[in-house]
Amino acid sequence: MPTILTTIPVSDGQPSRTALEALTRARQLATEHGWTCAAVALAPDASVVSDTLGRYGAQTVYAVSDATFAEPLNAPVVDALETVIREAGPEIVVFPSSEGVKDALGALAERLNAPALPDVASFSMSDSTVEAVRPVMAAKFRARVQAETSSDSPVLVSVRAGSYAAEESPVTPEVIDVALATDASSLRQTLRDVVRSAGGAVDLSEAQVVVAAGRGVRDEAGKALVEELADVTGAAIGASRAVVELGLFPATAQIGQTGKVVAPDLYFAVGISGAIQHVAGMTGSRTIVAINKDADAPIFDVATYGIVGDLHQVLPPLIEAIRDAKA
Amino acid sequence: MRFSVCINQVPDVSAPSQVRDGQLILDAGRVVLDAYAASAVEAALVLQEAHGGDVEVVLIGAQKASETIRKALAMGADSGVHLLVSEDAALDSRSVTALLADHYRASSPDVILAGKQSQDTDAGLVGGMLAEALGRPYVTNAVGLVQEGDGLVVTRQGDKGQEIIGLPTPCVVTCSNDMNDPRIPKLKNIMASKKKPVETREVSPSAPSLRTVAYEMPPAREPGQTVPGEPAEAAHELVRLLQDEARAL
Ligand SMILES: Cc1cc2nc3c(=O)[nH]c(=O)nc-3n(C[C@H](O)[C@H](O)[C@H](O)COP(=O)(O)OP(=O)(O)OC[C@H]3O[C@@H](n4cnc5c(N)ncnc54)[C@H](O)[C@@H]3O)c2cc1C
Ligand SMILES: Nc1ncnc2c1ncn2[C@@H]1O[C@H](COP(=O)(O)O)[C@@H](O)[C@H]1O
């Protein structure tokens, strides 16, 4: 039976939500076409996620357990995926489009001589054709792009965060352990350090609510208000490139073309003008609230609700009103 | 060290453009040096200024793209290679990589730099593909680059923070535009760039592995509303709307 294989990056013993979104899409397609839905997990102990992957419909789980996966280096990831793909022989390999995946996708495509559809907003398949919709030109437009599966190589597809909702569809997976062939001492790169961002309490890619700050936030006083709004709404904190450049927020918070793509239920854009490169990373949000003192700011074009005003005057009563509403 | 930077010419995303009958129409036909590739050029120039060496730029494109090579030379690169393709050549990351790999097998620079993605397509594949094709170690999405002996120390922006990676040469690094602000060439550098050597070679790209069927507009968002009133009033009304209408709180 043809196979669709989803790659599951694991961090802190958990598959990311975006990985489960990608797996859900793969499972839907597998059901529709009568294919096998398989997953591959890379982690120091990959077996810990097999139950979760079964819950989301993975009939087969390839578990590659190796201590090197605690470190974010690309060479072992490419090697492990090559091994599993050669063993499983999938028609399509699906990935969540994280920085870790982006780091490995090109090399893997080259090694397998496989067509790659990176960072897609949706994809489907018919016969041997995989068709994807990709945002292009800083997401001003979308391109409908096709690739063909073939007997000697799969089509690789990486899916943007928030493109599909993760849905359970429980099965009991068959777990196949696969050994990593890479010898750690043969690695030509060395990880010196990982400087984890201080970040907020909630992870951006997992968040239902995001409070994003722009250059209008300007200083520590503005930042404190943004943090308070995030706190009362249980939100993750995002940022525009301009305010990351100011050094007020870490680069891991950056949302947009260079930064992350998010699609939460609710997105607050505070002191953000709405440049296309920022909007490219957040237009998938269900409800968008914009707070900006310039009534002509382009962010209001994508906002569901806008308040024209100074954030220092708008945020304090807003925080209080939300606190009251939640009490 | 010998640096080579892969640069590309892209449509200016901020210029007027539209989709008609599934085609992408660039009203003014304005094209620019890709922002990510520009950061890669800047990164090479900064290291050259500090440690010496040579900076080459390589571009695959039609005749018109030669102006983008001049732009990089005006920024300070020493020489250019123009792998010339016909006006209607369809390129994708795969066919670009194959041509670049052919070039680099012959010239073998110590460090190859590229953009982390192209500004128009956001594909982000060339760097990794090229490294694999040449058998070089690589790091993507660099936001910092330091030369240390014969190697590099690269700071890469990862999912959860910054990863600091030691990389020997020969290697490939892809650059984020968050790494630096590319210099704007001064008039005297623009004049000087006209004397710099550019080698032009005709090449024929392989068939692309992807087929673009059509361009379309992104799904339109429902029109929004401005919540009126003084800050306190507007804040209360917003909370009511978020609860009762959007059901988002
Ligand atoms: C290739 C490329 C990639 C890029 N990638 C990204 C990306 O990933 N993410 C990203 O964000 N940007 C990205 N950019 C940059 C983008 O073009 C904009 O420069 C950036 O988004 C601007 O950030 P901003 O809205 O915070 O700042 P500004 O554009 O300066 O806007 C600040 C806003 O704050 C408002 N304001 C000021 N004071 C107040 C106040 N007291 N109360 C309320 N409002 C106030 C102002 O009216 C203004 O609208 C990229 C650019 C390029 C070329
Ligand atoms: N036509 C080209 N000529 C030379 N380099 C290119 C070309 N297209 C892309 N590149 C390089 O590859 C990077 C990423 O491209 P991509 O993987 O296609 O998004 C760009 O930023 C350039 O550095």
mmCIF file of C-alpha atoms in Angstrom, chain B residues 134-229:
data_model
loop_
_atom_site.group_PDB
_atom_site.id
_atom_site.type_symbol
_atom_site.label_atom_id
_atom_site.label_comp_id
_atom_site.label_asym_id
_atom_site.label_seq_id
_atom_site.Cartn_x
_atom_site.Cartn_y
_atom_site.Cartn_z
ATOM 1 C CA LEU B 134 29.205 19.560 -3.037
ATOM 2 C CA GLY B 135 29.530 17.364 0.051
ATOM 3 C CA ARG B 136 30.145 20.389 2.299
ATOM 4 C CA PRO B 137 28.939 20.943 5.872
ATOM 5 C CA TYR B 138 26.542 23.860 6.159
ATOM 6 C CA VAL B 139 24.527 26.065 8.486
ATOM 7 C CA THR B 140 21.288 27.815 7.504
ATOM 8 C CA ASN B 141 19.590 30.964 8.792
ATOM 9 C CA ALA B 142 22.739 32.628 10.090
ATOM 10 C CA VAL B 143 22.333 35.833 12.077
ATOM 11 C CA GLY B 144 26.000 36.100 13.033
ATOM 12 C CA LEU B 145 29.275 35.078 11.366
ATOM 13 C CA VAL B 146 32.790 35.190 12.799
ATOM 14 C CA GLN B 147 36.023 33.950 11.243
ATOM 15 C CA GLU B 148 38.139 31.849 13.592
ATOM 16 C CA GLY B 149 41.382 30.451 12.190
ATOM 17 C CA ASP B 150 40.555 28.425 9.078
ATOM 18 C CA GLY B 151 36.934 28.060 10.078
ATOM 19 C CA LEU B 152 33.794 29.994 10.909
ATOM 20 C CA VAL B 153 31.658 30.344 13.993
ATOM 21 C CA VAL B 154 28.061 30.783 12.907
ATOM 22 C CA THR B 155 25.181 31.948 15.059
ATOM 23 C CA ARG B 156 21.973 30.544 13.655
ATOM 24 C CA GLN B 157 18.464 31.518 14.603
ATOM 25 C CA GLY B 158 16.739 28.294 15.594
ATOM 26 C CA ASP B 159 13.244 27.509 16.802
ATOM 27 C CA LYS B 160 13.934 28.120 20.483
ATOM 28 C CA GLY B 161 16.959 30.362 20.518
ATOM 29 C CA GLN B 162 20.323 30.932 18.951
ATOM 30 C CA GLU B 163 22.592 28.033 18.109
ATOM 31 C CA ILE B 164 26.320 28.690 17.982
ATOM 32 C CA ILE B 165 28.019 26.320 15.578
ATOM 33 C CA GLY B 166 31.661 25.832 14.658
ATOM 34 C CA LEU B 167 32.036 25.095 10.952
ATOM 35 C CA PRO B 168 35.255 24.143 9.125
ATOM 36 C CA THR B 169 35.924 25.252 5.567
ATOM 37 C CA PRO B 170 35.069 24.477 2.841
ATOM 38 C CA CYS B 171 31.436 25.095 3.831
ATOM 39 C CA VAL B 172 28.126 26.723 2.913
ATOM 40 C CA VAL B 173 26.240 29.258 5.054
ATOM 41 C CA THR B 174 22.822 30.784 4.344
ATOM 42 C CA CYS B 175 22.151 34.242 5.745
ATOM 43 C CA SER B 176 19.130 35.899 7.314
ATOM 44 C CA ASN B 177 18.493 39.560 6.645
ATOM 45 C CA ASP B 178 18.423 39.942 10.435
ATOM 46 C CA MET B 179 22.204 39.503 10.341
ATOM 47 C CA ASN B 180 23.126 42.989 9.127
ATOM 48 C CA ASP B 181 22.037 46.023 7.143
ATOM 49 C CA PRO B 182 23.526 45.759 3.650
ATOM 50 C CA ARG B 183 25.528 48.875 2.754
ATOM 51 C CA ILE B 184 24.195 51.326 0.179
ATOM 52 C CA PRO B 185 26.937 51.859 -2.438
ATOM 53 C CA LYS B 186 28.376 55.374 -2.711
ATOM 54 C CA LEU B 187 28.696 57.040 -6.094
ATOM 55 C CA LYS B 188 32.460 56.519 -6.215
ATOM 56 C CA ASN B 189 32.007 52.788 -5.556
ATOM 57 C CA ILE B 190 29.378 52.617 -8.274
ATOM 58 C CA MET B 191 31.849 54.188 -10.710
ATOM 59 C CA ALA B 192 34.653 51.865 -9.564
ATOM 60 C CA SER B 193 32.436 48.790 -9.955
ATOM 61 C CA LYS B 194 32.287 49.340 -13.712
ATOM 62 C CA LYS B 195 35.944 48.363 -13.940
ATOM 63 C CA LYS B 196 35.589 45.154 -11.954
ATOM 64 C CA PRO B 197 35.742 41.873 -13.877
ATOM 65 C CA VAL B 198 32.535 39.983 -14.708
ATOM 66 C CA GLU B 199 32.823 36.667 -16.451
ATOM 67 C CA THR B 200 29.714 35.771 -18.444
ATOM 68 C CA ARG B 201 29.035 32.176 -19.492
ATOM 69 C CA GLU B 202 25.968 30.860 -21.263
ATOM 70 C CA VAL B 203 24.372 27.893 -19.524
ATOM 71 C CA SER B 204 21.227 25.845 -20.073
ATOM 72 C CA PRO B 205 19.298 24.929 -16.947
ATOM 73 C CA SER B 206 17.762 21.488 -16.482
ATOM 74 C CA ALA B 207 13.979 21.167 -16.428
ATOM 75 C CA PRO B 208 12.559 22.398 -13.120
ATOM 76 C CA SER B 209 11.179 19.773 -10.720
ATOM 77 C CA LEU B 210 8.113 21.895 -9.896
ATOM 78 C CA ARG B 211 5.370 23.283 -12.111
ATOM 79 C CA THR B 212 3.592 26.537 -11.236
ATOM 80 C CA VAL B 213 0.041 26.087 -12.485
ATOM 81 C CA ALA B 214 -1.380 29.485 -11.551
ATOM 82 C CA TYR B 215 -1.050 32.485 -9.297
ATOM 83 C CA GLU B 216 -4.003 33.650 -7.247
ATOM 84 C CA MET B 217 -4.998 36.179 -4.610
ATOM 85 C CA PRO B 218 -4.834 35.054 -0.982
ATOM 86 C CA PRO B 219 -8.244 34.475 0.610
ATOM 87 C CA ALA B 220 -9.754 37.850 1.491
ATOM 88 C CA ARG B 221 -10.326 38.637 5.151
ATOM 89 C CA GLU B 222 -13.757 39.806 6.286
ATOM 90 C CA PRO B 223 -13.799 43.610 6.418
ATOM 91 C CA GLY B 224 -13.070 44.825 9.935
ATOM 92 C CA GLN B 225 -14.410 47.645 12.049
ATOM 93 C CA THR B 226 -12.908 50.475 14.054
ATOM 94 C CA VAL B 227 -14.054 50.479 17.654
ATOM 95 C CA PRO B 228 -14.829 54.137 18.423
ATOM 96 C CA GLY B 229 -14.683 56.167 21.622
#
